[in-house]
Amino acid sequence: MQFDWATFAGRDLHLDLDLKPGRRSSLEEALREAIRSGRLVADTRLPSTRFLAADLGLARGTVTDAYDQLAAEGWLVARQGSGTRVASAPIPTETSPDRPTASPPQVETGRCHDFRPGRGDLSSFPRREWLAALRRALREADDAAFDYSDPRGLRVLRDALSAYLGRARGLPVDPDLVVVCNGWVQGFGLIAEALRDSGASRVAIEDPSMARNPATLRRFGLAIVTVPVDRQGADPEALESRGSAPAMLLTPAHQYPTGATLSSDRRAAWIGWARDHDSVLIEDDYDGEFRYDRQPVGALAALDPGRVIYAGTTSKTLAPGLRLGWLVLPRRWLDPVADLRPIVDRHTSALDQLAMAEMITSGAFDRHVRHARTRYRRRRDLLLTLLADQVPVVKPHGIAAGLHTVIDLPVDGPPEDEVIDHLARSDVAVHGLASYLHRNGAGTPPALVVGFATPPEHAFAIAARALASSLADLYRGSALH
Ligand SMILES: Cc1ncc(COP(=O)(O)O)c(C=O)c1O
């Protein structure tokens, strides 16, 4: 007889069971196979012997014996109070009739000291607060919350975001102009498609900038025009000399990756450029919440909400795994973008939207961001101190905000690639600036892009010392000091 599914504590467990000859041994073999193939991953709690026996029509003793045997072989672990679980790395004994051939799939953790930019400290995700927000949202949501809902996002989140963006980013927002999306990449895809539909054939972007953006534009047949970035951000005059474009993508609060803040003159100049050319600016405000040295720089969109599409994301403040972001659109771009939203993916998960709205209105989100800002500022300060003490020849900049810094390397020292390889040999992972350049980067001075948010809090000081001392080793004794 073939049993396919056992249901336990509300969960389904697929077991290939042929119970005819040896009932216990076939149950053991089915469980081994489920673990070996990765279907039952490490730490999965198995059903109680009583439950599984009832489900499969076996004597309870048969299931108990099978569990005991698998525990003796190292496949399972029985713990007082937490039941029987799949072992974290099943190691069978010599008597095991069948050894596992592979451990369960592991999440890639990257190199030991992970300074690659792009993520926050995942270990500080506010699990307790998110759970409380979700619990409250679930308790209070009516049934309609579980139905298909407004593709622009739930009203309760759009209201909460409007209040938050007005308060925290200085951007007055009409909730009717908000479109909730699954993070920046999806939001930018919607914008690119709407631009293409409006007849655009090219979009201007900063150079260097996020490596993924040109691919999004190319997907919609849009050519890119690159605008170089200096310490004031991108300059509209540089775009003028390359012909115009119906849209320009900017990271005004903290240019990615150089870290430049778009100066107030340039802000005004870009707004003027958009008005003169009847173009639209796209503001990627990916880490605007993290400002350390000066008063927070408000959103560019506040200068002229009719000319700027504003985009925010939770990928830096909470976690990229959430896939939650938002667009605030000029009225003329609302329908072109909002009409595409349900075609791309009906809407963002309603439960995540409800939890996020609750996080904002309860104040938990602001508290989390405030604590994160304090921790990241401390990290940044430690990193800068170590570099100044041990490797004064390298020059960090773009440090007033955000979760990464650009470290200029001596032009007469080893090339960028060699420095990255040298650090990798000390288990330190960083990116090179060249990987963010869209034009031919020949002649660009070597620089590292170093994210200081990713190592978990307890490991940061060790990681920062490893980075600084590895760089110090490289430049020690050279005439570069
Ligand atoms: C410049 C920039 N924009 C936006 C994002 C966030 O993208 P998403 O919201 O799709 O996770 C990142 C993430 O690293 C980024 O570097």
JSON list of N, CA and C in Angstrom, two decimals, residues 69-119:
[
{"chain": "A", "resi": 69, "resn": "GLN", "atom": "N", "xyz": [15.48, 4.19, 16.12]},
{"chain": "A", "resi": 69, "resn": "GLN", "atom": "CA", "xyz": [16.53, 3.70, 15.24]},
{"chain": "A", "resi": 69, "resn": "GLN", "atom": "C", "xyz": [17.21, 4.87, 14.48]},
{"chain": "A", "resi": 70, "resn": "LEU", "atom": "N", "xyz": [16.38, 5.79, 13.97]},
{"chain": "A", "resi": 70, "resn": "LEU", "atom": "CA", "xyz": [16.93, 6.92, 13.21]},
{"chain": "A", "resi": 70, "resn": "LEU", "atom": "C", "xyz": [17.70, 7.87, 14.12]},
{"chain": "A", "resi": 71, "resn": "ALA", "atom": "N", "xyz": [17.27, 7.98, 15.37]},
{"chain": "A", "resi": 71, "resn": "ALA", "atom": "CA", "xyz": [18.02, 8.82, 16.32]},
{"chain": "A", "resi": 71, "resn": "ALA", "atom": "C", "xyz": [19.38, 8.16, 16.59]},
{"chain": "A", "resi": 72, "resn": "ALA", "atom": "N", "xyz": [19.39, 6.84, 16.74]},
{"chain": "A", "resi": 72, "resn": "ALA", "atom": "CA", "xyz": [20.64, 6.13, 17.00]},
{"chain": "A", "resi": 72, "resn": "ALA", "atom": "C", "xyz": [21.59, 6.29, 15.81]},
{"chain": "A", "resi": 73, "resn": "GLU", "atom": "N", "xyz": [21.03, 6.39, 14.60]},
{"chain": "A", "resi": 73, "resn": "GLU", "atom": "CA", "xyz": [21.87, 6.53, 13.41]},
{"chain": "A", "resi": 73, "resn": "GLU", "atom": "C", "xyz": [22.30, 7.97, 13.16]},
{"chain": "A", "resi": 74, "resn": "GLY", "atom": "N", "xyz": [21.73, 8.91, 13.92]},
{"chain": "A", "resi": 74, "resn": "GLY", "atom": "CA", "xyz": [22.15, 10.31, 13.76]},
{"chain": "A", "resi": 74, "resn": "GLY", "atom": "C", "xyz": [21.29, 11.13, 12.82]},
{"chain": "A", "resi": 75, "resn": "TRP", "atom": "N", "xyz": [20.21, 10.53, 12.33]},
{"chain": "A", "resi": 75, "resn": "TRP", "atom": "CA", "xyz": [19.34, 11.28, 11.42]},
{"chain": "A", "resi": 75, "resn": "TRP", "atom": "C", "xyz": [18.42, 12.22, 12.20]},
{"chain": "A", "resi": 76, "resn": "LEU", "atom": "N", "xyz": [17.99, 11.76, 13.37]},
{"chain": "A", "resi": 76, "resn": "LEU", "atom": "CA", "xyz": [17.02, 12.53, 14.17]},
{"chain": "A", "resi": 76, "resn": "LEU", "atom": "C", "xyz": [17.62, 12.83, 15.53]},
{"chain": "A", "resi": 77, "resn": "VAL", "atom": "N", "xyz": [17.06, 13.85, 16.17]},
{"chain": "A", "resi": 77, "resn": "VAL", "atom": "CA", "xyz": [17.47, 14.18, 17.54]},
{"chain": "A", "resi": 77, "resn": "VAL", "atom": "C", "xyz": [16.20, 14.28, 18.37]},
{"chain": "A", "resi": 78, "resn": "ALA", "atom": "N", "xyz": [16.18, 13.58, 19.50]},
{"chain": "A", "resi": 78, "resn": "ALA", "atom": "CA", "xyz": [15.02, 13.67, 20.39]},
{"chain": "A", "resi": 78, "resn": "ALA", "atom": "C", "xyz": [15.40, 14.54, 21.57]},
{"chain": "A", "resi": 79, "resn": "ARG", "atom": "N", "xyz": [14.63, 15.60, 21.78]},
{"chain": "A", "resi": 79, "resn": "ARG", "atom": "CA", "xyz": [14.93, 16.49, 22.91]},
{"chain": "A", "resi": 79, "resn": "ARG", "atom": "C", "xyz": [13.72, 16.60, 23.81]},
{"chain": "A", "resi": 80, "resn": "GLN", "atom": "N", "xyz": [14.01, 16.53, 25.13]},
{"chain": "A", "resi": 80, "resn": "GLN", "atom": "CA", "xyz": [12.94, 16.68, 26.11]},
{"chain": "A", "resi": 80, "resn": "GLN", "atom": "C", "xyz": [12.23, 18.01, 25.86]},
{"chain": "A", "resi": 81, "resn": "GLY", "atom": "N", "xyz": [10.94, 17.95, 25.70]},
{"chain": "A", "resi": 81, "resn": "GLY", "atom": "CA", "xyz": [10.17, 19.20, 25.60]},
{"chain": "A", "resi": 81, "resn": "GLY", "atom": "C", "xyz": [10.07, 19.75, 24.18]},
{"chain": "A", "resi": 82, "resn": "SER", "atom": "N", "xyz": [10.97, 19.34, 23.27]},
{"chain": "A", "resi": 82, "resn": "SER", "atom": "CA", "xyz": [10.79, 19.90, 21.92]},
{"chain": "A", "resi": 82, "resn": "SER", "atom": "C", "xyz": [10.62, 18.79, 20.88]},
{"chain": "A", "resi": 83, "resn": "GLY", "atom": "N", "xyz": [10.30, 17.60, 21.34]},
{"chain": "A", "resi": 83, "resn": "GLY", "atom": "CA", "xyz": [9.93, 16.53, 20.42]},
{"chain": "A", "resi": 83, "resn": "GLY", "atom": "C", "xyz": [11.12, 16.01, 19.63]},
{"chain": "A", "resi": 84, "resn": "THR", "atom": "N", "xyz": [10.78, 15.33, 18.53]},
{"chain": "A", "resi": 84, "resn": "THR", "atom": "CA", "xyz": [11.82, 14.73, 17.70]},
{"chain": "A", "resi": 84, "resn": "THR", "atom": "C", "xyz": [12.02, 15.60, 16.47]},
{"chain": "A", "resi": 85, "resn": "ARG", "atom": "N", "xyz": [13.30, 15.94, 16.19]},
{"chain": "A", "resi": 85, "resn": "ARG", "atom": "CA", "xyz": [13.60, 16.84, 15.09]},
{"chain": "A", "resi": 85, "resn": "ARG", "atom": "C", "xyz": [14.64, 16.23, 14.17]},
{"chain": "A", "resi": 86, "resn": "VAL", "atom": "N", "xyz": [14.69, 16.73, 12.96]},
{"chain": "A", "resi": 86, "resn": "VAL", "atom": "CA", "xyz": [15.73, 16.31, 12.02]},
{"chain": "A", "resi": 86, "resn": "VAL", "atom": "C", "xyz": [17.06, 16.91, 12.51]},
{"chain": "A", "resi": 87, "resn": "ALA", "atom": "N", "xyz": [18.08, 16.07, 12.57]},
{"chain": "A", "resi": 87, "resn": "ALA", "atom": "CA", "xyz": [19.39, 16.53, 13.05]},
{"chain": "A", "resi": 87, "resn": "ALA", "atom": "C", "xyz": [19.94, 17.61, 12.14]},
{"chain": "A", "resi": 88, "resn": "SER", "atom": "N", "xyz": [20.77, 18.51, 12.70]},
{"chain": "A", "resi": 88, "resn": "SER", "atom": "CA", "xyz": [21.23, 19.63, 11.87]},
{"chain": "A", "resi": 88, "resn": "SER", "atom": "C", "xyz": [22.21, 19.16, 10.80]},
{"chain": "A", "resi": 89, "resn": "ALA", "atom": "N", "xyz": [23.05, 18.17, 11.10]},
{"chain": "A", "resi": 89, "resn": "ALA", "atom": "CA", "xyz": [23.92, 17.60, 10.05]},
{"chain": "A", "resi": 89, "resn": "ALA", "atom": "C", "xyz": [23.93, 16.11, 10.28]},
{"chain": "A", "resi": 90, "resn": "PRO", "atom": "N", "xyz": [22.95, 15.40, 9.73]},
{"chain": "A", "resi": 90, "resn": "PRO", "atom": "CA", "xyz": [22.81, 13.99, 10.06]},
{"chain": "A", "resi": 90, "resn": "PRO", "atom": "C", "xyz": [24.09, 13.21, 9.78]},
{"chain": "A", "resi": 91, "resn": "ILE", "atom": "N", "xyz": [24.64, 12.57, 10.82]},
{"chain": "A", "resi": 91, "resn": "ILE", "atom": "CA", "xyz": [25.86, 11.77, 10.65]},
{"chain": "A", "resi": 91, "resn": "ILE", "atom": "C", "xyz": [25.51, 10.34, 11.07]},
{"chain": "A", "resi": 92, "resn": "PRO", "atom": "N", "xyz": [25.35, 9.45, 10.13]},
{"chain": "A", "resi": 92, "resn": "PRO", "atom": "CA", "xyz": [24.95, 8.10, 10.48]},
{"chain": "A", "resi": 92, "resn": "PRO", "atom": "C", "xyz": [26.08, 7.32, 11.13]},
{"chain": "A", "resi": 93, "resn": "THR", "atom": "N", "xyz": [25.72, 6.34, 11.96]},
{"chain": "A", "resi": 93, "resn": "THR", "atom": "CA", "xyz": [26.73, 5.48, 12.56]},
{"chain": "A", "resi": 93, "resn": "THR", "atom": "C", "xyz": [27.18, 4.45, 11.54]},
{"chain": "A", "resi": 94, "resn": "GLU", "atom": "N", "xyz": [28.20, 3.68, 11.92]},
{"chain": "A", "resi": 94, "resn": "GLU", "atom": "CA", "xyz": [28.72, 2.65, 11.02]},
{"chain": "A", "resi": 94, "resn": "GLU", "atom": "C", "xyz": [27.65, 1.65, 10.64]},
{"chain": "A", "resi": 95, "resn": "THR", "atom": "N", "xyz": [26.68, 1.44, 11.55]},
{"chain": "A", "resi": 95, "resn": "THR", "atom": "CA", "xyz": [25.67, 0.41, 11.28]},
{"chain": "A", "resi": 95, "resn": "THR", "atom": "C", "xyz": [24.56, 0.93, 10.38]},
{"chain": "A", "resi": 96, "resn": "SER", "atom": "N", "xyz": [24.63, 2.22, 10.06]},
{"chain": "A", "resi": 96, "resn": "SER", "atom": "CA", "xyz": [23.57, 2.76, 9.23]},
{"chain": "A", "resi": 96, "resn": "SER", "atom": "C", "xyz": [23.48, 2.02, 7.91]},
{"chain": "A", "resi": 97, "resn": "PRO", "atom": "N", "xyz": [22.29, 1.58, 7.55]},
{"chain": "A", "resi": 97, "resn": "PRO", "atom": "CA", "xyz": [22.16, 0.88, 6.29]},
{"chain": "A", "resi": 97, "resn": "PRO", "atom": "C", "xyz": [22.29, 1.83, 5.11]},
{"chain": "A", "resi": 98, "resn": "ASP", "atom": "N", "xyz": [22.18, 3.10, 5.35]},
{"chain": "A", "resi": 98, "resn": "ASP", "atom": "CA", "xyz": [22.18, 4.02, 4.23]},
{"chain": "A", "resi": 98, "resn": "ASP", "atom": "C", "xyz": [22.67, 5.37, 4.72]},
{"chain": "A", "resi": 99, "resn": "ARG", "atom": "N", "xyz": [23.80, 5.81, 4.20]},
{"chain": "A", "resi": 99, "resn": "ARG", "atom": "CA", "xyz": [24.35, 7.08, 4.67]},
{"chain": "A", "resi": 99, "resn": "ARG", "atom": "C", "xyz": [23.75, 8.23, 3.88]},
{"chain": "A", "resi": 100, "resn": "PRO", "atom": "N", "xyz": [23.52, 9.34, 4.55]},
{"chain": "A", "resi": 100, "resn": "PRO", "atom": "CA", "xyz": [23.08, 10.50, 3.78]},
{"chain": "A", "resi": 100, "resn": "PRO", "atom": "C", "xyz": [24.22, 10.93, 2.85]},
{"chain": "A", "resi": 101, "resn": "THR", "atom": "N", "xyz": [23.90, 11.31, 1.65]},
{"chain": "A", "resi": 101, "resn": "THR", "atom": "CA", "xyz": [24.95, 11.68, 0.70]},
{"chain": "A", "resi": 101, "resn": "THR", "atom": "C", "xyz": [25.22, 13.18, 0.72]},
{"chain": "A", "resi": 102, "resn": "ALA", "atom": "N", "xyz": [24.28, 13.95, 1.18]},
{"chain": "A", "resi": 102, "resn": "ALA", "atom": "CA", "xyz": [24.51, 15.40, 1.22]},
{"chain": "A", "resi": 102, "resn": "ALA", "atom": "C", "xyz": [23.79, 15.98, 2.42]},
{"chain": "A", "resi": 103, "resn": "SER", "atom": "N", "xyz": [24.39, 17.01, 3.04]},
{"chain": "A", "resi": 103, "resn": "SER", "atom": "CA", "xyz": [23.66, 17.67, 4.12]},
{"chain": "A", "resi": 103, "resn": "SER", "atom": "C", "xyz": [22.59, 18.54, 3.50]},
{"chain": "A", "resi": 104, "resn": "PRO", "atom": "N", "xyz": [21.60, 18.93, 4.31]},
{"chain": "A", "resi": 104, "resn": "PRO", "atom": "CA", "xyz": [20.54, 19.76, 3.78]},
{"chain": "A", "resi": 104, "resn": "PRO", "atom": "C", "xyz": [21.12, 21.05, 3.20]},
{"chain": "A", "resi": 105, "resn": "PRO", "atom": "N", "xyz": [20.44, 21.64, 2.21]},
{"chain": "A", "resi": 105, "resn": "PRO", "atom": "CA", "xyz": [20.98, 22.85, 1.60]},
{"chain": "A", "resi": 105, "resn": "PRO", "atom": "C", "xyz": [21.23, 23.93, 2.64]},
{"chain": "A", "resi": 106, "resn": "GLN", "atom": "N", "xyz": [22.37, 24.60, 2.54]},
{"chain": "A", "resi": 106, "resn": "GLN", "atom": "CA", "xyz": [22.69, 25.66, 3.48]},
{"chain": "A", "resi": 106, "resn": "GLN", "atom": "C", "xyz": [22.49, 27.01, 2.81]},
{"chain": "A", "resi": 107, "resn": "VAL", "atom": "N", "xyz": [22.10, 28.01, 3.62]},
{"chain": "A", "resi": 107, "resn": "VAL", "atom": "CA", "xyz": [22.03, 29.36, 3.09]},
{"chain": "A", "resi": 107, "resn": "VAL", "atom": "C", "xyz": [23.45, 29.85, 2.90]},
{"chain": "A", "resi": 108, "resn": "GLU", "atom": "N", "xyz": [23.73, 30.45, 1.76]},
{"chain": "A", "resi": 108, "resn": "GLU", "atom": "CA", "xyz": [25.09, 30.93, 1.53]},
{"chain": "A", "resi": 108, "resn": "GLU", "atom": "C", "xyz": [25.38, 32.11, 2.45]},
{"chain": "A", "resi": 109, "resn": "THR", "atom": "N", "xyz": [26.41, 31.99, 3.24]},
{"chain": "A", "resi": 109, "resn": "THR", "atom": "CA", "xyz": [26.70, 33.07, 4.18]},
{"chain": "A", "resi": 109, "resn": "THR", "atom": "C", "xyz": [27.79, 33.99, 3.67]},
{"chain": "A", "resi": 110, "resn": "GLY", "atom": "N", "xyz": [28.37, 33.65, 2.53]},
{"chain": "A", "resi": 110, "resn": "GLY", "atom": "CA", "xyz": [29.39, 34.52, 1.98]},
{"chain": "A", "resi": 110, "resn": "GLY", "atom": "C", "xyz": [30.70, 34.37, 2.71]},
{"chain": "A", "resi": 111, "resn": "ARG", "atom": "N", "xyz": [31.59, 35.31, 2.48]},
{"chain": "A", "resi": 111, "resn": "ARG", "atom": "CA", "xyz": [32.90, 35.22, 3.11]},
{"chain": "A", "resi": 111, "resn": "ARG", "atom": "C", "xyz": [32.77, 35.55, 4.59]},
{"chain": "A", "resi": 112, "resn": "CYS", "atom": "N", "xyz": [33.87, 35.30, 5.26]},
{"chain": "A", "resi": 112, "resn": "CYS", "atom": "CA", "xyz": [33.90, 35.46, 6.70]},
{"chain": "A", "resi": 112, "resn": "CYS", "atom": "C", "xyz": [33.58, 36.89, 7.14]},
{"chain": "A", "resi": 113, "resn": "HIS", "atom": "N", "xyz": [34.30, 37.87, 6.57]},
{"chain": "A", "resi": 113, "resn": "HIS", "atom": "CA", "xyz": [34.07, 39.27, 6.96]},
{"chain": "A", "resi": 113, "resn": "HIS", "atom": "C", "xyz": [33.43, 39.95, 5.75]},
{"chain": "A", "resi": 114, "resn": "ASP", "atom": "N", "xyz": [32.12, 40.06, 5.83]},
{"chain": "A", "resi": 114, "resn": "ASP", "atom": "CA", "xyz": [31.36, 40.46, 4.64]},
{"chain": "A", "resi": 114, "resn": "ASP", "atom": "C", "xyz": [31.13, 41.97, 4.60]},
{"chain": "A", "resi": 115, "resn": "PHE", "atom": "N", "xyz": [31.93, 42.67, 3.82]},
{"chain": "A", "resi": 115, "resn": "PHE", "atom": "CA", "xyz": [31.78, 44.12, 3.67]},
{"chain": "A", "resi": 115, "resn": "PHE", "atom": "C", "xyz": [31.21, 44.47, 2.30]},
{"chain": "A", "resi": 116, "resn": "ARG", "atom": "N", "xyz": [30.55, 43.49, 1.67]},
{"chain": "A", "resi": 116, "resn": "ARG", "atom": "CA", "xyz": [29.95, 43.83, 0.37]},
{"chain": "A", "resi": 116, "resn": "ARG", "atom": "C", "xyz": [28.76, 44.75, 0.63]},
{"chain": "A", "resi": 117, "resn": "PRO", "atom": "N", "xyz": [28.65, 45.85, -0.12]},
{"chain": "A", "resi": 117, "resn": "PRO", "atom": "CA", "xyz": [27.55, 46.78, 0.15]},
{"chain": "A", "resi": 117, "resn": "PRO", "atom": "C", "xyz": [26.22, 46.20, -0.31]},
{"chain": "A", "resi": 118, "resn": "GLY", "atom": "N", "xyz": [25.15, 46.79, 0.14]},
{"chain": "A", "resi": 118, "resn": "GLY", "atom": "CA", "xyz": [23.85, 46.40, -0.41]},
{"chain": "A", "resi": 118, "resn": "GLY", "atom": "C", "xyz": [22.87, 45.84, 0.62]},
{"chain": "A", "resi": 119, "resn": "ARG", "atom": "N", "xyz": [23.37, 45.48, 1.80]},
{"chain": "A", "resi": 119, "resn": "ARG", "atom": "CA", "xyz": [22.45, 44.93, 2.81]},
{"chain": "A", "resi": 119, "resn": "ARG", "atom": "C", "xyz": [22.69, 45.58, 4.16]}
]
